[in-house]
Amino acid sequence: MFQKWKEKLIGRQCKAPLCREAEYKDGKDVKTCLAVAAGDAEGQKAVAELAVHLKGVELEVLYLGKAGTGMEEVAVIGEDDFTFWGKVKNEHLKQVLDKQYDMLVDLTPRVDVVGRYILAHSRASFAVGMKKEGGLADLVVAPAVDVSNFIKQLTVILAQIKRY
Protein backbone atom coordinates (compact mmCIF):
# COMPACT_ATOMS: atom_id res chain seq x y z
CA MET A 1 0.00 0.00 0.00
CA PHE A 2 2.74 2.45 0.96
CA GLN A 3 4.66 1.51 -2.20
CA LYS A 4 1.71 2.61 -4.38
CA TRP A 5 1.53 5.95 -2.55
CA LYS A 6 5.25 6.47 -3.01
CA GLU A 7 4.95 5.66 -6.72
CA LYS A 8 2.07 8.11 -7.04
CA LEU A 9 4.05 10.88 -5.30
CA ILE A 10 7.07 10.31 -7.56
CA GLY A 11 4.72 10.33 -10.57
CA ARG A 12 3.30 13.72 -9.60
CA GLN A 13 6.80 15.15 -9.91
CA CYS A 14 6.97 14.23 -13.60
CA LYS A 15 3.52 14.95 -15.03
CA ALA A 16 4.99 17.51 -17.43
CA PRO A 17 8.63 17.96 -18.39
CA LEU A 18 10.45 20.93 -16.99
CA CYS A 19 10.15 24.01 -19.16
CA ARG A 20 12.92 23.69 -21.70
CA GLU A 21 13.24 23.96 -25.40
CA ALA A 22 14.73 20.98 -27.20
CA GLU A 23 17.93 21.73 -29.08
CA TYR A 24 18.49 19.08 -31.72
CA LYS A 25 22.09 18.30 -32.62
CA ASP A 26 23.44 16.33 -35.50
CA GLY A 27 25.65 13.32 -34.78
CA LYS A 28 28.99 15.13 -34.98
CA ASP A 29 27.89 17.80 -32.48
CA VAL A 30 26.92 15.31 -29.75
CA LYS A 31 29.77 15.17 -27.24
CA THR A 32 27.98 13.92 -24.10
CA CYS A 33 25.12 11.46 -23.79
CA LEU A 34 23.08 10.06 -20.93
CA ALA A 35 21.61 6.63 -21.60
CA VAL A 36 18.75 5.23 -19.54
CA ALA A 37 18.46 1.44 -19.79
CA ALA A 38 16.78 -1.46 -18.06
CA GLY A 39 18.78 -2.90 -15.18
CA ASP A 40 19.22 -6.33 -16.73
CA ALA A 41 21.43 -8.13 -19.25
CA GLU A 42 19.37 -6.77 -22.17
CA GLY A 43 19.91 -3.23 -20.90
CA GLN A 44 23.66 -3.75 -20.70
CA LYS A 45 23.67 -5.20 -24.22
CA ALA A 46 21.73 -2.17 -25.52
CA VAL A 47 24.20 0.25 -23.89
CA ALA A 48 27.15 -1.62 -25.40
CA GLU A 49 25.57 -1.37 -28.85
CA LEU A 50 24.82 2.33 -28.37
CA ALA A 51 28.45 2.94 -27.38
CA VAL A 52 29.60 1.34 -30.65
CA HIS A 53 27.38 3.70 -32.67
CA LEU A 54 28.34 6.80 -30.66
CA LYS A 55 32.12 6.59 -30.99
CA GLY A 56 33.90 9.54 -29.39
CA VAL A 57 30.86 10.49 -27.28
CA GLU A 58 31.18 10.57 -23.49
CA LEU A 59 28.47 8.11 -22.45
CA GLU A 60 27.01 7.98 -18.94
CA VAL A 61 24.43 5.33 -18.04
CA LEU A 62 21.59 5.02 -15.55
CA TYR A 63 20.22 1.50 -15.20
CA LEU A 64 16.65 1.23 -13.90
CA GLY A 65 15.38 -1.61 -11.76
CA LYS A 66 15.33 -2.99 -8.26
CA ALA A 67 18.39 -3.58 -6.12
CA GLY A 68 19.54 -7.18 -6.02
CA THR A 69 18.54 -8.09 -9.57
CA GLY A 70 21.95 -9.53 -10.48
CA MET A 71 23.43 -6.18 -11.57
CA GLU A 72 26.06 -5.85 -8.83
CA GLU A 73 28.67 -4.49 -11.26
CA VAL A 74 26.59 -1.39 -12.10
CA ALA A 75 24.50 1.04 -10.08
CA VAL A 76 20.79 0.39 -10.49
CA ILE A 77 18.36 3.25 -9.84
CA GLY A 78 14.88 2.45 -8.55
CA GLU A 79 12.08 3.66 -6.32
CA ASP A 80 14.28 3.02 -3.25
CA ASP A 81 16.39 6.01 -4.37
CA PHE A 82 13.47 8.35 -3.61
CA THR A 83 12.00 9.38 -0.28
CA PHE A 84 8.43 8.43 0.54
CA TRP A 85 7.42 11.94 -0.64
CA GLY A 86 9.00 11.47 -4.09
CA LYS A 87 12.23 13.46 -3.60
CA VAL A 88 15.57 12.10 -4.85
CA LYS A 89 17.77 10.80 -2.03
CA ASN A 90 20.46 9.13 -4.19
CA GLU A 91 23.44 11.52 -4.50
CA HIS A 92 24.66 9.95 -7.76
CA LEU A 93 21.23 10.45 -9.34
CA LYS A 94 21.16 14.08 -8.14
CA GLN A 95 24.56 14.71 -9.77
CA VAL A 96 23.47 13.09 -13.06
CA LEU A 97 20.26 15.15 -13.17
CA ASP A 98 22.23 18.36 -12.49
CA LYS A 99 24.71 17.71 -15.32
CA GLN A 100 24.15 19.10 -18.83
CA TYR A 101 24.15 16.51 -21.65
CA ASP A 102 23.90 17.00 -25.40
CA MET A 103 21.49 14.08 -25.69
CA LEU A 104 19.55 11.60 -23.57
CA VAL A 105 18.75 8.19 -25.07
CA ASP A 106 15.94 6.18 -23.47
CA LEU A 107 16.67 2.50 -24.13
CA THR A 108 14.00 1.14 -21.80
CA PRO A 109 11.35 -1.13 -23.33
CA ARG A 110 8.48 0.39 -21.31
CA VAL A 111 7.75 3.47 -19.25
CA ASP A 112 7.93 3.36 -15.47
CA VAL A 113 7.70 6.11 -12.88
CA VAL A 114 11.48 6.35 -12.28
CA GLY A 115 12.24 6.53 -16.01
CA ARG A 116 9.63 9.26 -16.48
CA TYR A 117 11.14 11.20 -13.58
CA ILE A 118 14.62 11.03 -15.12
CA LEU A 119 13.37 12.14 -18.55
CA ALA A 120 11.35 14.98 -17.03
CA HIS A 121 14.19 16.29 -14.86
CA SER A 122 17.25 15.68 -17.02
CA ARG A 123 19.15 18.70 -18.31
CA ALA A 124 19.82 17.06 -21.67
CA SER A 125 19.48 19.29 -24.75
CA PHE A 126 17.11 16.74 -26.24
CA ALA A 127 15.80 13.30 -25.40
CA VAL A 128 15.21 10.45 -27.84
CA GLY A 129 13.35 7.22 -27.32
CA MET A 130 11.31 4.47 -28.90
CA LYS A 131 7.61 5.03 -29.38
CA LYS A 132 5.80 3.89 -26.25
CA GLU A 133 2.80 5.08 -24.35
CA GLY A 134 3.64 7.64 -21.67
CA GLY A 135 7.10 8.46 -23.05
CA LEU A 136 8.49 11.98 -22.71
CA ALA A 137 11.07 11.98 -25.51
CA ASP A 138 11.52 15.06 -27.73
CA LEU A 139 12.34 12.81 -30.68
CA VAL A 140 10.43 9.55 -30.99
CA VAL A 141 11.73 6.82 -33.28
CA ALA A 142 8.92 4.63 -34.57
CA PRO A 143 8.40 1.92 -35.41
CA ALA A 144 11.30 0.26 -33.67
CA VAL A 145 11.14 -3.53 -33.67
CA ASP A 146 13.72 -3.86 -30.91
CA VAL A 147 16.46 -1.84 -29.23
CA SER A 148 19.06 -2.77 -31.85
CA ASN A 149 16.76 -1.55 -34.64
CA PHE A 150 16.06 1.63 -32.64
CA ILE A 151 19.78 2.41 -32.27
CA LYS A 152 20.38 1.93 -36.01
CA GLN A 153 17.44 4.21 -36.88
CA LEU A 154 18.64 6.79 -34.34
CA THR A 155 22.12 6.83 -35.91
CA VAL A 156 20.61 7.51 -39.34
CA ILE A 157 18.35 10.28 -37.97
CA LEU A 158 21.22 12.00 -36.15
CA ALA A 159 23.26 11.95 -39.37
CA GLN A 160 20.37 13.63 -41.22
CA ILE A 161 19.73 16.45 -38.70
CA LYS A 162 21.24 19.66 -40.02
CA ARG A 163 21.25 22.87 -38.00
CA TYR A 164 20.95 26.09 -39.94
PDB file of C-alpha atoms in Angstrom:
ATOM      1  CA  MET A   1       0.000   0.000   0.000  1.00  0.00           C
ATOM      2  CA  PHE A   2       2.738   2.455   0.960  1.00  0.00           C
ATOM      3  CA  GLN A   3       4.664   1.514  -2.204  1.00  0.00           C
ATOM      4  CA  LYS A   4       1.709   2.615  -4.378  1.00  0.00           C
ATOM      5  CA  TRP A   5       1.529   5.950  -2.547  1.00  0.00           C
ATOM      6  CA  LYS A   6       5.250   6.469  -3.013  1.00  0.00           C
ATOM      7  CA  GLU A   7       4.954   5.656  -6.723  1.00  0.00           C
ATOM      8  CA  LYS A   8       2.067   8.114  -7.040  1.00  0.00           C
ATOM      9  CA  LEU A   9       4.051  10.879  -5.299  1.00  0.00           C
ATOM     10  CA  ILE A  10       7.069  10.309  -7.563  1.00  0.00           C
ATOM     11  CA  GLY A  11       4.719  10.329 -10.565  1.00  0.00           C
ATOM     12  CA  ARG A  12       3.296  13.717  -9.597  1.00  0.00           C
ATOM     13  CA  GLN A  13       6.800  15.154  -9.911  1.00  0.00           C
ATOM     14  CA  CYS A  14       6.975  14.234 -13.599  1.00  0.00           C
ATOM     15  CA  LYS A  15       3.523  14.948 -15.029  1.00  0.00           C
ATOM     16  CA  ALA A  16       4.987  17.506 -17.434  1.00  0.00           C
ATOM     17  CA  PRO A  17       8.626  17.962 -18.395  1.00  0.00           C
ATOM     18  CA  LEU A  18      10.451  20.926 -16.992  1.00  0.00           C
ATOM     19  CA  CYS A  19      10.146  24.007 -19.156  1.00  0.00           C
ATOM     20  CA  ARG A  20      12.919  23.692 -21.699  1.00  0.00           C
ATOM     21  CA  GLU A  21      13.240  23.959 -25.404  1.00  0.00           C
ATOM     22  CA  ALA A  22      14.727  20.977 -27.196  1.00  0.00           C
ATOM     23  CA  GLU A  23      17.925  21.726 -29.078  1.00  0.00           C
ATOM     24  CA  TYR A  24      18.491  19.079 -31.717  1.00  0.00           C
ATOM     25  CA  LYS A  25      22.091  18.295 -32.617  1.00  0.00           C
ATOM     26  CA  ASP A  26      23.441  16.329 -35.499  1.00  0.00           C
ATOM     27  CA  GLY A  27      25.651  13.325 -34.779  1.00  0.00           C
ATOM     28  CA  LYS A  28      28.994  15.128 -34.982  1.00  0.00           C
ATOM     29  CA  ASP A  29      27.891  17.800 -32.475  1.00  0.00           C
ATOM     30  CA  VAL A  30      26.917  15.310 -29.753  1.00  0.00           C
ATOM     31  CA  LYS A  31      29.768  15.166 -27.241  1.00  0.00           C
ATOM     32  CA  THR A  32      27.979  13.923 -24.104  1.00  0.00           C
ATOM     33  CA  CYS A  33      25.120  11.464 -23.789  1.00  0.00           C
ATOM     34  CA  LEU A  34      23.085  10.064 -20.932  1.00  0.00           C
ATOM     35  CA  ALA A  35      21.610   6.626 -21.602  1.00  0.00           C
ATOM     36  CA  VAL A  36      18.746   5.227 -19.544  1.00  0.00           C
ATOM     37  CA  ALA A  37      18.458   1.442 -19.790  1.00  0.00           C
ATOM     38  CA  ALA A  38      16.783  -1.464 -18.063  1.00  0.00           C
ATOM     39  CA  GLY A  39      18.778  -2.900 -15.179  1.00  0.00           C
ATOM     40  CA  ASP A  40      19.225  -6.328 -16.732  1.00  0.00           C
ATOM     41  CA  ALA A  41      21.435  -8.128 -19.250  1.00  0.00           C
ATOM     42  CA  GLU A  42      19.372  -6.769 -22.168  1.00  0.00           C
ATOM     43  CA  GLY A  43      19.910  -3.227 -20.901  1.00  0.00           C
ATOM     44  CA  GLN A  44      23.660  -3.751 -20.703  1.00  0.00           C
ATOM     45  CA  LYS A  45      23.670  -5.199 -24.225  1.00  0.00           C
ATOM     46  CA  ALA A  46      21.729  -2.166 -25.519  1.00  0.00           C
ATOM     47  CA  VAL A  47      24.197   0.250 -23.886  1.00  0.00           C
ATOM     48  CA  ALA A  48      27.154  -1.615 -25.402  1.00  0.00           C
ATOM     49  CA  GLU A  49      25.573  -1.372 -28.850  1.00  0.00           C
ATOM     50  CA  LEU A  50      24.815   2.330 -28.369  1.00  0.00           C
ATOM     51  CA  ALA A  51      28.453   2.941 -27.376  1.00  0.00           C
ATOM     52  CA  VAL A  52      29.602   1.339 -30.649  1.00  0.00           C
ATOM     53  CA  HIS A  53      27.380   3.701 -32.668  1.00  0.00           C
ATOM     54  CA  LEU A  54      28.340   6.798 -30.657  1.00  0.00           C
ATOM     55  CA  LYS A  55      32.117   6.594 -30.989  1.00  0.00           C
ATOM     56  CA  GLY A  56      33.895   9.544 -29.393  1.00  0.00           C
ATOM     57  CA  VAL A  57      30.861  10.490 -27.276  1.00  0.00           C
ATOM     58  CA  GLU A  58      31.183  10.566 -23.491  1.00  0.00           C
ATOM     59  CA  LEU A  59      28.472   8.106 -22.447  1.00  0.00           C
ATOM     60  CA  GLU A  60      27.012   7.977 -18.942  1.00  0.00           C
ATOM     61  CA  VAL A  61      24.427   5.328 -18.042  1.00  0.00           C
ATOM     62  CA  LEU A  62      21.594   5.016 -15.548  1.00  0.00           C
ATOM     63  CA  TYR A  63      20.220   1.505 -15.197  1.00  0.00           C
ATOM     64  CA  LEU A  64      16.655   1.232 -13.903  1.00  0.00           C
ATOM     65  CA  GLY A  65      15.379  -1.606 -11.762  1.00  0.00           C
ATOM     66  CA  LYS A  66      15.330  -2.990  -8.263  1.00  0.00           C
ATOM     67  CA  ALA A  67      18.389  -3.581  -6.118  1.00  0.00           C
ATOM     68  CA  GLY A  68      19.538  -7.184  -6.021  1.00  0.00           C
ATOM     69  CA  THR A  69      18.535  -8.090  -9.569  1.00  0.00           C
ATOM     70  CA  GLY A  70      21.947  -9.527 -10.476  1.00  0.00           C
ATOM     71  CA  MET A  71      23.427  -6.184 -11.570  1.00  0.00           C
ATOM     72  CA  GLU A  72      26.061  -5.854  -8.826  1.00  0.00           C
ATOM     73  CA  GLU A  73      28.671  -4.487 -11.259  1.00  0.00           C
ATOM     74  CA  VAL A  74      26.590  -1.390 -12.102  1.00  0.00           C
ATOM     75  CA  ALA A  75      24.501   1.036 -10.084  1.00  0.00           C
ATOM     76  CA  VAL A  76      20.787   0.391 -10.494  1.00  0.00           C
ATOM     77  CA  ILE A  77      18.362   3.247  -9.839  1.00  0.00           C
ATOM     78  CA  GLY A  78      14.878   2.452  -8.548  1.00  0.00           C
ATOM     79  CA  GLU A  79      12.079   3.655  -6.321  1.00  0.00           C
ATOM     80  CA  ASP A  80      14.277   3.022  -3.254  1.00  0.00           C
ATOM     81  CA  ASP A  81      16.388   6.006  -4.369  1.00  0.00           C
ATOM     82  CA  PHE A  82      13.466   8.345  -3.612  1.00  0.00           C
ATOM     83  CA  THR A  83      11.997   9.382  -0.284  1.00  0.00           C
ATOM     84  CA  PHE A  84       8.435   8.434   0.536  1.00  0.00           C
ATOM     85  CA  TRP A  85       7.416  11.940  -0.640  1.00  0.00           C
ATOM     86  CA  GLY A  86       9.001  11.470  -4.088  1.00  0.00           C
ATOM     87  CA  LYS A  87      12.227  13.456  -3.603  1.00  0.00           C
ATOM     88  CA  VAL A  88      15.570  12.103  -4.849  1.00  0.00           C
ATOM     89  CA  LYS A  89      17.772  10.797  -2.029  1.00  0.00           C
ATOM     90  CA  ASN A  90      20.458   9.131  -4.187  1.00  0.00           C
ATOM     91  CA  GLU A  91      23.444  11.516  -4.503  1.00  0.00           C
ATOM     92  CA  HIS A  92      24.660   9.950  -7.759  1.00  0.00           C
ATOM     93  CA  LEU A  93      21.227  10.448  -9.340  1.00  0.00           C
ATOM     94  CA  LYS A  94      21.161  14.083  -8.140  1.00  0.00           C
ATOM     95  CA  GLN A  95      24.560  14.707  -9.775  1.00  0.00           C
ATOM     96  CA  VAL A  96      23.474  13.094 -13.055  1.00  0.00           C
ATOM     97  CA  LEU A  97      20.265  15.151 -13.168  1.00  0.00           C
ATOM     98  CA  ASP A  98      22.233  18.364 -12.490  1.00  0.00           C
ATOM     99  CA  LYS A  99      24.710  17.710 -15.319  1.00  0.00           C
ATOM    100  CA  GLN A 100      24.149  19.104 -18.834  1.00  0.00           C
ATOM    101  CA  TYR A 101      24.149  16.511 -21.646  1.00  0.00           C
ATOM    102  CA  ASP A 102      23.897  17.000 -25.396  1.00  0.00           C
ATOM    103  CA  MET A 103      21.494  14.078 -25.688  1.00  0.00           C
ATOM    104  CA  LEU A 104      19.547  11.596 -23.567  1.00  0.00           C
ATOM    105  CA  VAL A 105      18.752   8.191 -25.071  1.00  0.00           C
ATOM    106  CA  ASP A 106      15.944   6.183 -23.474  1.00  0.00           C
ATOM    107  CA  LEU A 107      16.672   2.499 -24.134  1.00  0.00           C
ATOM    108  CA  THR A 108      13.997   1.145 -21.803  1.00  0.00           C
ATOM    109  CA  PRO A 109      11.350  -1.134 -23.328  1.00  0.00           C
ATOM    110  CA  ARG A 110       8.477   0.393 -21.313  1.00  0.00           C
ATOM    111  CA  VAL A 111       7.753   3.469 -19.246  1.00  0.00           C
ATOM    112  CA  ASP A 112       7.933   3.363 -15.467  1.00  0.00           C
ATOM    113  CA  VAL A 113       7.697   6.112 -12.876  1.00  0.00           C
ATOM    114  CA  VAL A 114      11.477   6.352 -12.277  1.00  0.00           C
ATOM    115  CA  GLY A 115      12.243   6.525 -16.010  1.00  0.00           C
ATOM    116  CA  ARG A 116       9.632   9.265 -16.484  1.00  0.00           C
ATOM    117  CA  TYR A 117      11.140  11.203 -13.580  1.00  0.00           C
ATOM    118  CA  ILE A 118      14.621  11.034 -15.117  1.00  0.00           C
ATOM    119  CA  LEU A 119      13.374  12.138 -18.552  1.00  0.00           C
ATOM    120  CA  ALA A 120      11.346  14.981 -17.032  1.00  0.00           C
ATOM    121  CA  HIS A 121      14.186  16.290 -14.856  1.00  0.00           C
ATOM    122  CA  SER A 122      17.252  15.682 -17.018  1.00  0.00           C
ATOM    123  CA  ARG A 123      19.152  18.705 -18.306  1.00  0.00           C
ATOM    124  CA  ALA A 124      19.816  17.057 -21.673  1.00  0.00           C
ATOM    125  CA  SER A 125      19.481  19.288 -24.750  1.00  0.00           C
ATOM    126  CA  PHE A 126      17.108  16.739 -26.237  1.00  0.00           C
ATOM    127  CA  ALA A 127      15.803  13.297 -25.402  1.00  0.00           C
ATOM    128  CA  VAL A 128      15.206  10.455 -27.842  1.00  0.00           C
ATOM    129  CA  GLY A 129      13.347   7.224 -27.321  1.00  0.00           C
ATOM    130  CA  MET A 130      11.311   4.470 -28.902  1.00  0.00           C
ATOM    131  CA  LYS A 131       7.611   5.029 -29.384  1.00  0.00           C
ATOM    132  CA  LYS A 132       5.797   3.888 -26.246  1.00  0.00           C
ATOM    133  CA  GLU A 133       2.798   5.081 -24.347  1.00  0.00           C
ATOM    134  CA  GLY A 134       3.636   7.640 -21.668  1.00  0.00           C
ATOM    135  CA  GLY A 135       7.100   8.458 -23.048  1.00  0.00           C
ATOM    136  CA  LEU A 136       8.493  11.983 -22.707  1.00  0.00           C
ATOM    137  CA  ALA A 137      11.070  11.979 -25.511  1.00  0.00           C
ATOM    138  CA  ASP A 138      11.522  15.060 -27.727  1.00  0.00           C
ATOM    139  CA  LEU A 139      12.343  12.810 -30.679  1.00  0.00           C
ATOM    140  CA  VAL A 140      10.434   9.549 -30.991  1.00  0.00           C
ATOM    141  CA  VAL A 141      11.733   6.819 -33.281  1.00  0.00           C
ATOM    142  CA  ALA A 142       8.925   4.627 -34.574  1.00  0.00           C
ATOM    143  CA  PRO A 143       8.396   1.919 -35.415  1.00  0.00           C
ATOM    144  CA  ALA A 144      11.296   0.257 -33.668  1.00  0.00           C
ATOM    145  CA  VAL A 145      11.139  -3.534 -33.671  1.00  0.00           C
ATOM    146  CA  ASP A 146      13.719  -3.862 -30.906  1.00  0.00           C
ATOM    147  CA  VAL A 147      16.462  -1.837 -29.231  1.00  0.00           C
ATOM    148  CA  SER A 148      19.056  -2.775 -31.854  1.00  0.00           C
ATOM    149  CA  ASN A 149      16.763  -1.552 -34.635  1.00  0.00           C
ATOM    150  CA  PHE A 150      16.056   1.633 -32.641  1.00  0.00           C
ATOM    151  CA  ILE A 151      19.778   2.409 -32.270  1.00  0.00           C
ATOM    152  CA  LYS A 152      20.384   1.925 -36.013  1.00  0.00           C
ATOM    153  CA  GLN A 153      17.439   4.207 -36.877  1.00  0.00           C
ATOM    154  CA  LEU A 154      18.644   6.787 -34.344  1.00  0.00           C
ATOM    155  CA  THR A 155      22.121   6.832 -35.910  1.00  0.00           C
ATOM    156  CA  VAL A 156      20.606   7.507 -39.335  1.00  0.00           C
ATOM    157  CA  ILE A 157      18.350  10.277 -37.973  1.00  0.00           C
ATOM    158  CA  LEU A 158      21.222  12.003 -36.153  1.00  0.00           C
ATOM    159  CA  ALA A 159      23.258  11.949 -39.365  1.00  0.00           C
ATOM    160  CA  GLN A 160      20.366  13.633 -41.218  1.00  0.00           C
ATOM    161  CA  ILE A 161      19.735  16.446 -38.699  1.00  0.00           C
ATOM    162  CA  LYS A 162      21.243  19.656 -40.015  1.00  0.00           C
ATOM    163  CA  ARG A 163      21.246  22.865 -38.002  1.00  0.00           C
ATOM    164  CA  TYR A 164      20.953  26.085 -39.938  1.00  0.00           C
TER     165      TYR A 164
END
